[in-house]
Amino acid sequence: MVLIKLKITLTKERLALLVGAGLAFFGALQLVRGFTALFAPVSNDYSEMMVAGMAQQLWATGRLEYIYAPPAAPYGLPGVQYPPLFIALTSLLIKLSGLGAVLVARLLAWSGYAAAGGMVGLLVWRETNHRRIALCAAFFPFTFWSVLIFINGARPDPLALLLSLLAVYLYRGGSSFVPVSAGLTKQTSYGKIEPGKLAVVALVLVLAFYSKQTYLAAGAAIFFDLLLTSGRRLQALFFAGCYAVLALFGLILCQVLSNGAFAGIFEPERAGRFIFHLAPAMVGFFLRDHAPLIGVALVALFWQWRQRQRFWSLYLFFAALACSSIVKDGAVDYYFNEVAYLLSIQVGLALVLFLDFKPSPTQNPKSKIQNLILALVGLQALVAAGMFVVWNQWRDNDNFSEIYSQTQALVREYQQSGKPALIWQNNFLIETNQTDLIGDYFIYWILLGNGHRAIYPFLSDLETGRYDLILVGSPEFRRWPPVLDAALQEHYKLELLSGKDGSPLYWLYTRR
């Protein structure tokens, strides 16, 4: 018998690839499971229902103004709170594919998340020229809670995120910048950025803004990076001018196509309440479960800053600043997703910068930093394994499927019988082909509460018992003004419709 002995030298580079691949493995599993969850029949997400419903209405009517000021919605409910690009693309795909609005919107959003992960890999590859670590980094974002929880939901955010990262890739590409991995040269940039290239970058960023209006961080980072770089201040002004002109053109176009209704999404009264008391818990939740990756990313950013490579620090700063939007009433932790993707880029950079770095004989090999990075990424891989085991996107479907079907049957019964009912759960209006009645009831409640909508029409209908049934979704968002709450208690009987675990899903009011 011949014994063959294989001797494998486990270098730091191989260890980096091993721990990176371990973390990427669980990210890939979550990405695939998120795709399967696109086909879950239960649709309860507030934003998803607005996006899908208004895309369906745009497809049916061809009138952009109706998605911002739906004429048939009761009590003048406002329409969707987002710019039109994602909704218009969803509407187009509904027409081309023949699939349902919810599924199409989910598929488009999931594709945005996945493609943005691909952009993470391309950016790491561009900055380090290390293909294997770049491939691993492409899956790192799918180990963050804020991405996992919403990866199977229909939102415009992933399209805006993808466009932002694409703009950054175009900006950082070519010969205009030294890659991060070459930062030891103490040189941050060289060559000239062509005006046409800056104009294209500005155009892509404007498209990101008209997908979701909170995606401004990439543009701010590019502007200040140019402004702070010697010899490029005029280019900063040119870039800002291109962005402003294109954004203004987009605003005029949206206003014209929507018959003046589009600008309403920027009314400050629509964010009249704030959830400062909930924000610390959201931030703490993000920091706690992803502390290892955050630590690695901060080490990489500190090193880059010391080497006069400032762009990624600026971008992460502005993205973190944008997370302040979570204090707006109703905003939740998907606002952290841009930060999650940027942290993933930095972890990929760190694995190359510190573990594939060949120091000269006079330099410190930085073995302590190397070991720390390996340990932290390995620890996050273990956390990611636990996340995959204990939670999945099908949980809500399994918990609420029975009560969902029963409530949908009830809504259909009222629709077919002609009994007066007020349905403020938009997925059932989509299911029963009543998309013309869809409106943003959540924003309507805020406007009622701060006095920017007349309360009397709704109050009068409650006092006269106009509706046999009132169905309200998202109980945690319920914001009845006290006078309406009193009228409901006096004239209607409340029943909470709950999932298998006892958590309430719908509020069902029936006339006394």
Coordinates of C-alpha atoms in Angstrom, one line a residue:
M1 CA 0.0 0.0 0.0
V2 CA 1.3 3.4 -0.9
L3 CA 0.5 6.1 1.5
I4 CA 0.2 9.6 0.0
K5 CA 0.7 12.4 2.5
L6 CA -0.7 15.7 1.7
K7 CA 0.9 18.7 3.4
I8 CA -1.2 21.8 3.4
T9 CA 0.3 25.0 4.7
L10 CA -2.4 27.0 6.2
T11 CA -1.2 30.5 5.5
K12 CA -3.0 33.6 6.8
E13 CA -4.2 34.2 3.2
R14 CA -5.8 30.7 3.1
L15 CA -7.3 31.3 6.6
A16 CA -8.8 34.5 5.3
L17 CA -10.3 32.8 2.4
L18 CA -11.6 30.0 4.7
V19 CA -13.4 32.2 7.2
G20 CA -14.6 34.5 4.3
A21 CA -16.0 31.5 2.5
G22 CA -17.7 30.3 5.7
L23 CA -19.5 33.5 6.2
A24 CA -20.4 33.7 2.5
F25 CA -21.8 30.2 2.6
F26 CA -24.5 31.2 5.0
G27 CA -25.1 34.4 3.1
A28 CA -25.7 32.4 0.0
L29 CA -28.1 30.0 1.8
Q30 CA -30.1 33.0 3.0
L31 CA -30.2 34.5 -0.4
V32 CA -31.6 31.3 -1.9
R33 CA -34.1 30.9 1.0
G34 CA -35.2 34.5 0.5
F35 CA -35.9 33.7 -3.1
T36 CA -38.2 30.8 -2.2
A37 CA -40.0 33.1 0.3
L38 CA -41.0 35.3 -2.6
F39 CA -43.8 32.8 -3.3
A40 CA -45.2 32.8 0.2
P41 CA -49.0 33.5 -0.2
V42 CA -49.3 35.7 2.9
S43 CA -48.7 39.4 2.2
N44 CA -49.0 41.6 5.2
D45 CA -46.2 44.1 4.8
Y46 CA -47.4 47.7 4.7
S47 CA -44.9 49.0 2.2
E48 CA -45.2 46.0 0.0
M49 CA -49.0 46.4 -0.3
M50 CA -48.7 50.1 -1.3
V51 CA -46.0 49.4 -3.9
A52 CA -47.7 46.4 -5.4
G53 CA -51.2 48.0 -5.3
M54 CA -50.1 51.2 -6.9
A55 CA -48.1 49.4 -9.6
Q56 CA -51.3 47.4 -10.4
Q57 CA -53.2 50.7 -10.6
L58 CA -50.6 52.3 -12.8
W59 CA -50.8 49.3 -15.1
A60 CA -54.6 49.4 -15.2
T61 CA -55.0 53.1 -15.7
G62 CA -51.7 54.4 -17.1
R63 CA -52.2 57.5 -14.9
L64 CA -49.2 58.4 -12.8
E65 CA -51.2 60.9 -10.8
Y66 CA -53.4 58.1 -9.5
I67 CA -50.6 56.4 -7.6
Y68 CA -50.1 59.7 -5.6
A69 CA -53.7 60.9 -5.4
P70 CA -56.0 57.9 -5.9
P71 CA -59.4 59.4 -6.8
A72 CA -61.5 56.5 -5.5
A73 CA -59.7 56.0 -2.2
P74 CA -62.0 56.9 0.7
Y75 CA -61.6 60.1 2.6
G76 CA -58.9 61.4 0.3
L77 CA -56.3 58.9 1.3
P78 CA -52.9 59.8 0.0
G79 CA -51.1 57.5 -2.4
V80 CA -47.7 55.9 -2.3
Q81 CA -44.9 57.8 -0.5
Y82 CA -42.1 56.9 -3.0
P83 CA -40.8 58.3 -6.3
P84 CA -42.1 56.5 -9.3
L85 CA -39.2 54.6 -10.9
F86 CA -39.5 51.3 -9.0
I87 CA -43.3 51.3 -9.3
A88 CA -43.2 52.1 -13.0
L89 CA -40.7 49.2 -13.6
T90 CA -43.0 46.9 -11.6
S91 CA -46.0 48.0 -13.6
L92 CA -44.1 47.4 -16.9
L93 CA -43.1 43.9 -15.8
I94 CA -46.7 43.1 -14.8
K95 CA -47.7 43.9 -18.3
L96 CA -44.9 41.9 -19.9
S97 CA -45.0 38.9 -17.7
G98 CA -48.7 38.6 -16.8
L99 CA -47.8 37.7 -13.2
G100 CA -49.5 39.2 -10.2
A101 CA -48.5 42.6 -8.8
V102 CA -47.2 41.3 -5.5
L103 CA -45.0 38.6 -7.0
V104 CA -43.6 40.9 -9.7
A105 CA -42.7 43.6 -7.1
R106 CA -41.1 41.0 -4.9
L107 CA -39.0 39.5 -7.7
L108 CA -37.8 43.0 -8.8
A109 CA -36.9 43.9 -5.2
W110 CA -35.1 40.5 -4.6
S111 CA -33.2 41.0 -7.8
G112 CA -32.1 44.4 -6.6
Y113 CA -30.7 43.0 -3.4
A114 CA -28.9 40.2 -5.2
A115 CA -27.5 42.5 -7.9
A116 CA -26.3 44.9 -5.2
G117 CA -24.5 42.0 -3.6
G118 CA -22.8 41.5 -7.0
M119 CA -21.8 45.1 -6.9
V120 CA -20.2 44.6 -3.5
G121 CA -18.1 41.8 -5.0
L122 CA -17.1 43.9 -8.1
L123 CA -16.1 46.9 -5.8
V124 CA -14.0 44.6 -3.6
W125 CA -12.4 43.1 -6.7
R126 CA -11.7 46.5 -8.2
E127 CA -10.1 47.8 -5.0
T128 CA -8.0 44.7 -4.2
N129 CA -7.7 42.7 -7.4
H130 CA -8.5 39.6 -5.3
R131 CA -11.2 37.6 -7.0
R132 CA -11.8 34.9 -4.5
I133 CA -12.3 37.3 -1.5
A134 CA -14.4 39.5 -3.8
L135 CA -16.7 36.6 -4.6
C136 CA -17.1 35.8 -0.9
A137 CA -17.8 39.5 -0.1
A138 CA -20.7 39.5 -2.6
F139 CA -22.6 37.3 -0.1
F140 CA -21.7 39.0 3.1
P141 CA -24.7 41.4 3.0
F142 CA -27.1 38.5 3.3
T143 CA -25.9 37.8 6.8
F144 CA -27.3 41.1 8.1
W145 CA -30.7 41.0 9.8
S146 CA -31.9 44.2 8.2
V147 CA -31.4 42.6 4.8
L148 CA -32.7 39.1 5.7
I149 CA -36.0 40.3 7.2
F150 CA -37.0 42.3 4.1
I151 CA -35.3 40.4 1.3
N152 CA -38.6 38.8 0.2
G153 CA -40.7 41.9 0.5
A154 CA -41.5 44.4 -2.3
R155 CA -39.8 47.7 -1.6
P156 CA -38.1 50.3 -3.8
D157 CA -35.0 50.4 -1.6
P158 CA -33.0 47.6 -3.2
L159 CA -33.2 49.3 -6.7
A160 CA -32.0 52.6 -5.2
L161 CA -29.2 50.7 -3.4
L162 CA -28.1 48.9 -6.6
L163 CA -28.0 52.2 -8.5
S164 CA -26.0 53.9 -5.8
L165 CA -23.4 51.2 -5.7
L166 CA -23.3 51.2 -9.5
A167 CA -22.6 54.9 -9.5
V168 CA -19.8 54.4 -7.0
Y169 CA -18.3 51.6 -9.2
L170 CA -18.4 53.9 -12.2
Y171 CA -16.8 56.7 -10.2
R172 CA -14.0 54.6 -8.7
G173 CA -13.3 52.6 -11.9
G174 CA -10.8 53.3 -14.6
S175 CA -7.5 55.0 -14.0
S176 CA -8.8 58.0 -12.1
F177 CA -8.2 56.4 -8.7
V178 CA -5.5 54.2 -7.1
P179 CA -7.2 51.1 -5.6
V180 CA -7.5 51.0 -1.8
S181 CA -5.0 48.1 -1.7
A182 CA -2.4 50.5 -3.1
G183 CA -2.9 53.0 -0.3
L184 CA 0.6 52.6 1.0
T185 CA 1.8 54.9 -1.8
K186 CA 0.2 57.8 0.1
Q187 CA -1.4 58.8 -3.2
T188 CA -5.1 59.1 -3.3
S189 CA -5.8 59.8 -6.9
Y190 CA -4.2 60.6 -10.2
G191 CA -5.3 61.4 -13.7
K192 CA -8.3 63.4 -14.8
I193 CA -11.9 62.3 -14.4
E194 CA -13.7 63.0 -17.7
P195 CA -16.7 65.4 -17.4
G196 CA -18.9 62.9 -19.3
K197 CA -18.1 60.2 -16.7
L198 CA -19.1 62.5 -13.9
A199 CA -22.3 63.3 -15.7
V200 CA -23.1 59.6 -16.1
V201 CA -22.4 59.0 -12.4
A202 CA -24.7 61.9 -11.5
L203 CA -27.5 60.5 -13.8
V204 CA -27.3 57.1 -12.1
L205 CA -27.5 58.7 -8.7
V206 CA -30.5 60.8 -9.7
L207 CA -32.2 57.5 -10.8
A208 CA -31.4 56.1 -7.4
F209 CA -33.1 59.1 -5.8
Y210 CA -36.2 58.7 -8.0
S211 CA -36.3 55.1 -6.8
K212 CA -36.2 56.0 -3.1
Q213 CA -35.7 59.6 -2.0
T214 CA -33.6 58.7 1.1
Y215 CA -30.7 57.4 -1.0
L216 CA -28.4 60.5 -1.0
A217 CA -25.3 59.2 0.7
A218 CA -23.4 58.0 -2.4
G219 CA -23.8 61.4 -4.1
A220 CA -22.7 63.3 -0.9
A221 CA -19.7 61.0 -0.6
I222 CA -18.6 61.6 -4.2
F223 CA -19.1 65.3 -3.9
F224 CA -17.0 65.7 -0.8
D225 CA -14.4 63.3 -2.0
L226 CA -13.9 65.5 -5.0
L227 CA -14.1 68.7 -3.0
L228 CA -11.4 67.5 -0.5
T229 CA -9.0 66.3 -3.2
S230 CA -6.5 68.8 -4.4
G231 CA -7.1 69.8 -8.0
R232 CA -10.6 68.5 -8.2
R233 CA -12.7 71.2 -6.6
L234 CA -14.0 72.4 -10.0
Q235 CA -15.0 68.8 -10.8
A236 CA -16.9 68.7 -7.5
L237 CA -18.9 71.8 -8.5
F238 CA -19.4 70.3 -12.0
F239 CA -20.7 67.0 -10.5
A240 CA -23.0 68.9 -8.1
G241 CA -24.3 71.0 -11.0
C242 CA -25.0 67.9 -13.1
Y243 CA -26.8 66.3 -10.2
A244 CA -28.9 69.4 -9.5
V245 CA -29.9 69.9 -13.1
L246 CA -30.9 66.2 -13.6
A247 CA -32.7 66.1 -10.3
L248 CA -34.7 69.2 -11.2
F249 CA -35.5 67.8 -14.6
G250 CA -36.8 64.6 -12.9
L251 CA -38.9 66.7 -10.6
I252 CA -40.5 68.7 -13.4
L253 CA -41.1 65.5 -15.4
C254 CA -42.7 63.7 -12.4
Q255 CA -44.8 66.8 -11.6
V256 CA -46.1 67.1 -15.2
L257 CA -46.8 63.4 -15.6
S258 CA -48.6 63.2 -12.2
N259 CA -50.6 66.4 -12.8
G260 CA -48.8 68.1 -9.9
A261 CA -49.5 65.3 -7.3
F262 CA -45.9 64.0 -7.0
A263 CA -44.5 66.7 -4.9
G264 CA -46.9 65.8 -2.1
I265 CA -44.6 63.0 -1.0
F266 CA -42.2 65.7 0.4
E267 CA -44.8 67.4 2.6
P268 CA -43.3 67.5 6.2
E269 CA -46.8 66.9 7.7
R270 CA -46.6 63.3 6.5
A271 CA -43.9 62.7 9.0
G272 CA -45.5 64.5 11.8
R273 CA -44.9 61.9 14.5
F274 CA -41.6 60.4 15.5
I275 CA -40.4 57.3 17.3
F276 CA -37.4 58.5 19.1
H277 CA -38.1 56.0 22.0
L278 CA -37.8 53.1 19.6
A279 CA -34.7 54.2 17.7
P280 CA -32.2 53.2 20.4
A281 CA -33.5 49.6 20.3
M282 CA -33.3 49.4 16.5
V283 CA -29.7 50.7 16.5
G284 CA -28.8 48.5 19.4
F285 CA -30.2 45.5 17.6
F286 CA -28.1 46.2 14.6
L287 CA -24.9 46.8 16.6
R288 CA -25.3 43.8 18.8
D289 CA -25.7 41.1 16.3
H290 CA -23.2 42.4 13.8
A291 CA -20.5 43.7 16.1
P292 CA -17.7 41.5 14.8
L293 CA -18.2 42.7 11.2
I294 CA -18.6 46.3 12.3
G295 CA -15.3 46.0 14.2
V296 CA -13.5 44.6 11.2
A297 CA -14.9 47.3 9.0
L298 CA -13.9 50.1 11.3
V299 CA -10.3 48.7 11.4
A300 CA -10.2 48.8 7.6
L301 CA -11.6 52.3 7.5
F302 CA -9.1 53.6 10.0
W303 CA -6.3 52.1 8.0
Q304 CA -7.6 53.7 4.8
W305 CA -7.9 57.1 6.5
R306 CA -4.3 56.9 7.7
Q307 CA -3.3 56.2 4.1
R308 CA -5.3 59.2 2.9
Q309 CA -7.9 57.0 1.3
R310 CA -11.0 58.9 2.5
F311 CA -13.8 57.9 0.1
W312 CA -15.2 54.8 1.8
S313 CA -15.1 56.6 5.2
L314 CA -17.2 59.5 3.8
Y315 CA -19.7 57.1 2.2
L316 CA -20.2 55.1 5.3
F317 CA -20.5 58.3 7.4
F318 CA -23.3 59.7 5.1
A319 CA -25.0 56.3 4.9
A320 CA -25.0 56.1 8.7
L321 CA -26.3 59.7 8.9
A322 CA -29.2 58.7 6.6
C323 CA -30.2 56.0 9.1
S324 CA -31.5 58.9 11.3
S325 CA -34.6 58.5 9.1
I326 CA -35.6 55.6 11.4
V327 CA -37.0 58.1 13.9
K328 CA -39.7 58.9 11.3
D329 CA -42.9 57.4 12.4
G330 CA -43.2 54.0 10.7
A331 CA -39.6 53.7 9.5
V332 CA -37.9 50.5 10.5
D333 CA -34.5 48.9 10.3
Y334 CA -34.4 48.3 6.5
Y335 CA -32.9 51.8 6.6
F336 CA -29.7 50.1 7.7
N337 CA -29.3 48.2 4.5
E338 CA -27.0 50.6 2.7
V339 CA -24.8 50.5 5.8
A340 CA -24.9 46.7 5.8
Y341 CA -23.7 46.6 2.2
L342 CA -20.9 49.1 2.8
L343 CA -19.7 47.2 5.9
S344 CA -19.6 44.1 3.7
I345 CA -17.3 45.9 1.3
Q346 CA -15.0 46.9 4.1
V347 CA -14.8 43.4 5.5
G348 CA -13.8 42.2 2.1
L349 CA -11.2 44.9 1.9
A350 CA -9.9 44.0 5.4
L351 CA -9.5 40.4 4.6
V352 CA -7.2 41.3 1.7
L353 CA -5.4 44.4 3.2
F354 CA -4.4 42.8 6.4
L355 CA -4.1 39.1 5.6
D356 CA -2.7 39.1 2.1
F357 CA -0.3 41.9 2.9
K358 CA 3.4 41.1 2.4
P359 CA 5.3 43.4 4.8
S360 CA 8.9 44.3 4.2
P361 CA 11.6 43.0 6.7
T362 CA 11.6 46.3 8.5
Q363 CA 7.8 46.4 9.0
N364 CA 5.7 44.9 11.8
P365 CA 3.8 41.9 10.4
K366 CA 0.7 43.1 12.4
S367 CA 0.0 39.5 13.5
K368 CA -2.2 40.7 16.3
I369 CA -4.5 42.6 13.9
Q370 CA -4.5 39.6 11.5
N371 CA -5.5 37.2 14.2
L372 CA -8.2 39.6 15.5
I373 CA -9.7 40.0 12.0
L374 CA -9.7 36.2 11.5
A375 CA -11.4 35.6 14.9
L376 CA -14.0 38.3 14.3
V377 CA -15.0 37.1 10.9
G378 CA -15.1 33.5 12.1
L379 CA -17.3 34.5 15.0
Q380 CA -19.7 36.3 12.6
A381 CA -19.8 33.1 10.6
L382 CA -21.0 31.2 13.7
V383 CA -23.6 33.9 14.3
A384 CA -24.7 33.6 10.7
A385 CA -25.1 29.9 11.1
G386 CA -27.3 30.4 14.2
M387 CA -29.4 33.0 12.3
F388 CA -30.0 30.5 9.5
V389 CA -31.1 27.8 12.0
V390 CA -33.4 29.9 14.3
W391 CA -35.2 32.2 11.8
N392 CA -36.5 32.1 8.3
Q393 CA -38.6 34.2 6.1
W394 CA -41.4 31.7 6.0
R395 CA -42.2 32.2 9.7
D396 CA -44.9 34.8 9.2
N397 CA -46.5 32.7 6.5
D398 CA -46.7 29.7 8.7
N399 CA -48.0 31.7 11.6
F400 CA -50.7 33.7 9.8
S401 CA -51.7 31.5 6.9
E402 CA -54.9 30.3 8.5
I403 CA -56.2 33.6 9.7
Y404 CA -55.1 35.2 6.4
S405 CA -57.2 32.9 4.4
Q406 CA -60.2 33.3 6.7
T407 CA -60.0 37.1 6.6
Q408 CA -59.6 37.1 2.8
A409 CA -62.7 35.0 2.5
L410 CA -64.6 37.4 4.7
V411 CA -63.6 40.4 2.6
R412 CA -64.6 38.6 -0.6
E413 CA -68.0 37.8 1.0
Y414 CA -68.7 41.4 1.8
Q415 CA -67.5 42.5 -1.7
Q416 CA -69.8 40.0 -3.4
S417 CA -72.8 40.7 -1.2
G418 CA -72.5 44.5 -1.5
K419 CA -72.4 45.0 2.2
P420 CA -70.8 48.3 3.2
A421 CA -67.2 47.6 4.4
L422 CA -64.1 49.8 4.9
I423 CA -61.0 47.7 4.2
W424 CA -57.8 49.3 5.3
Q425 CA -55.6 46.2 4.6
N426 CA -54.5 46.7 1.0
N427 CA -53.4 43.2 0.2
F428 CA -57.1 42.1 0.4
L429 CA -58.0 45.0 -2.0
I430 CA -55.4 43.6 -4.4
E431 CA -56.6 40.1 -4.0
T432 CA -60.2 41.1 -4.8
N433 CA -59.3 43.4 -7.7
Q434 CA -60.2 46.6 -5.8
T435 CA -56.9 48.4 -6.3
D436 CA -58.7 51.7 -7.1
L437 CA -59.6 51.9 -3.4
I438 CA -56.0 51.5 -2.2
G439 CA -54.5 54.4 -0.2
D440 CA -52.0 55.0 2.5
Y441 CA -54.1 54.7 5.6
F442 CA -51.0 54.9 7.8
I443 CA -50.1 58.4 6.5
Y444 CA -53.8 59.3 6.6
W445 CA -53.9 58.6 10.3
I446 CA -50.8 60.8 10.8
L447 CA -52.4 63.6 8.9
L448 CA -55.6 63.2 10.9
G449 CA -53.6 63.4 14.1
N450 CA -51.7 66.5 13.3
G451 CA -54.8 68.3 11.9
H452 CA -53.9 68.2 8.2
R453 CA -57.0 66.2 7.2
A454 CA -60.6 67.0 8.1
I455 CA -61.7 64.5 10.7
Y456 CA -65.5 65.1 10.4
P457 CA -66.3 63.0 7.3
F458 CA -64.9 59.9 8.8
L459 CA -66.2 60.7 12.3
S460 CA -69.7 61.2 10.9
D461 CA -69.7 57.9 9.1
L462 CA -68.7 56.1 12.3
E463 CA -71.4 57.8 14.3
T464 CA -74.1 56.9 11.8
G465 CA -72.8 53.3 11.4
R466 CA -72.2 53.6 7.7
Y467 CA -70.1 50.5 7.6
D468 CA -71.1 47.0 8.7
L469 CA -67.4 46.0 8.9
I470 CA -64.1 47.9 9.2
L471 CA -60.9 45.9 8.8
V472 CA -57.6 47.5 9.9
G473 CA -54.2 46.0 9.3
S474 CA -50.9 46.5 11.1
P475 CA -52.3 47.1 14.6
E476 CA -48.9 48.4 15.7
F477 CA -49.3 51.3 13.3
R478 CA -52.9 52.2 14.5
R479 CA -53.0 55.9 15.3
W480 CA -56.7 56.8 15.8
P481 CA -57.2 60.3 17.2
P482 CA -59.0 60.0 20.6
V483 CA -62.3 61.3 19.2
L484 CA -62.3 58.6 16.5
D485 CA -61.3 55.9 19.0
A486 CA -64.2 56.9 21.2
A487 CA -66.7 56.7 18.3
L488 CA -65.4 53.3 17.3
Q489 CA -65.8 51.9 20.8
E490 CA -69.3 53.3 21.1
H491 CA -70.6 52.1 17.7
Y492 CA -68.5 49.1 16.8
K493 CA -67.4 45.9 18.5
L494 CA -63.7 45.1 18.2
E495 CA -62.3 41.6 17.5
L496 CA -58.5 40.9 17.3
L497 CA -57.6 38.4 14.6
S498 CA -54.4 36.7 15.6
G499 CA -51.9 34.2 14.3
K500 CA -51.1 30.8 15.8
D501 CA -48.7 32.4 18.3
G502 CA -51.4 34.8 19.5
S503 CA -49.9 37.9 18.0
P504 CA -52.6 40.2 16.5
L505 CA -52.6 40.6 12.8
Y506 CA -55.9 42.5 12.1
W507 CA -58.4 44.6 13.9
L508 CA -61.9 43.7 12.9
Y509 CA -64.7 46.2 13.8
T510 CA -68.3 45.1 13.3
R511 CA -71.3 47.4 13.8
R512 CA -73.1 47.0 17.2

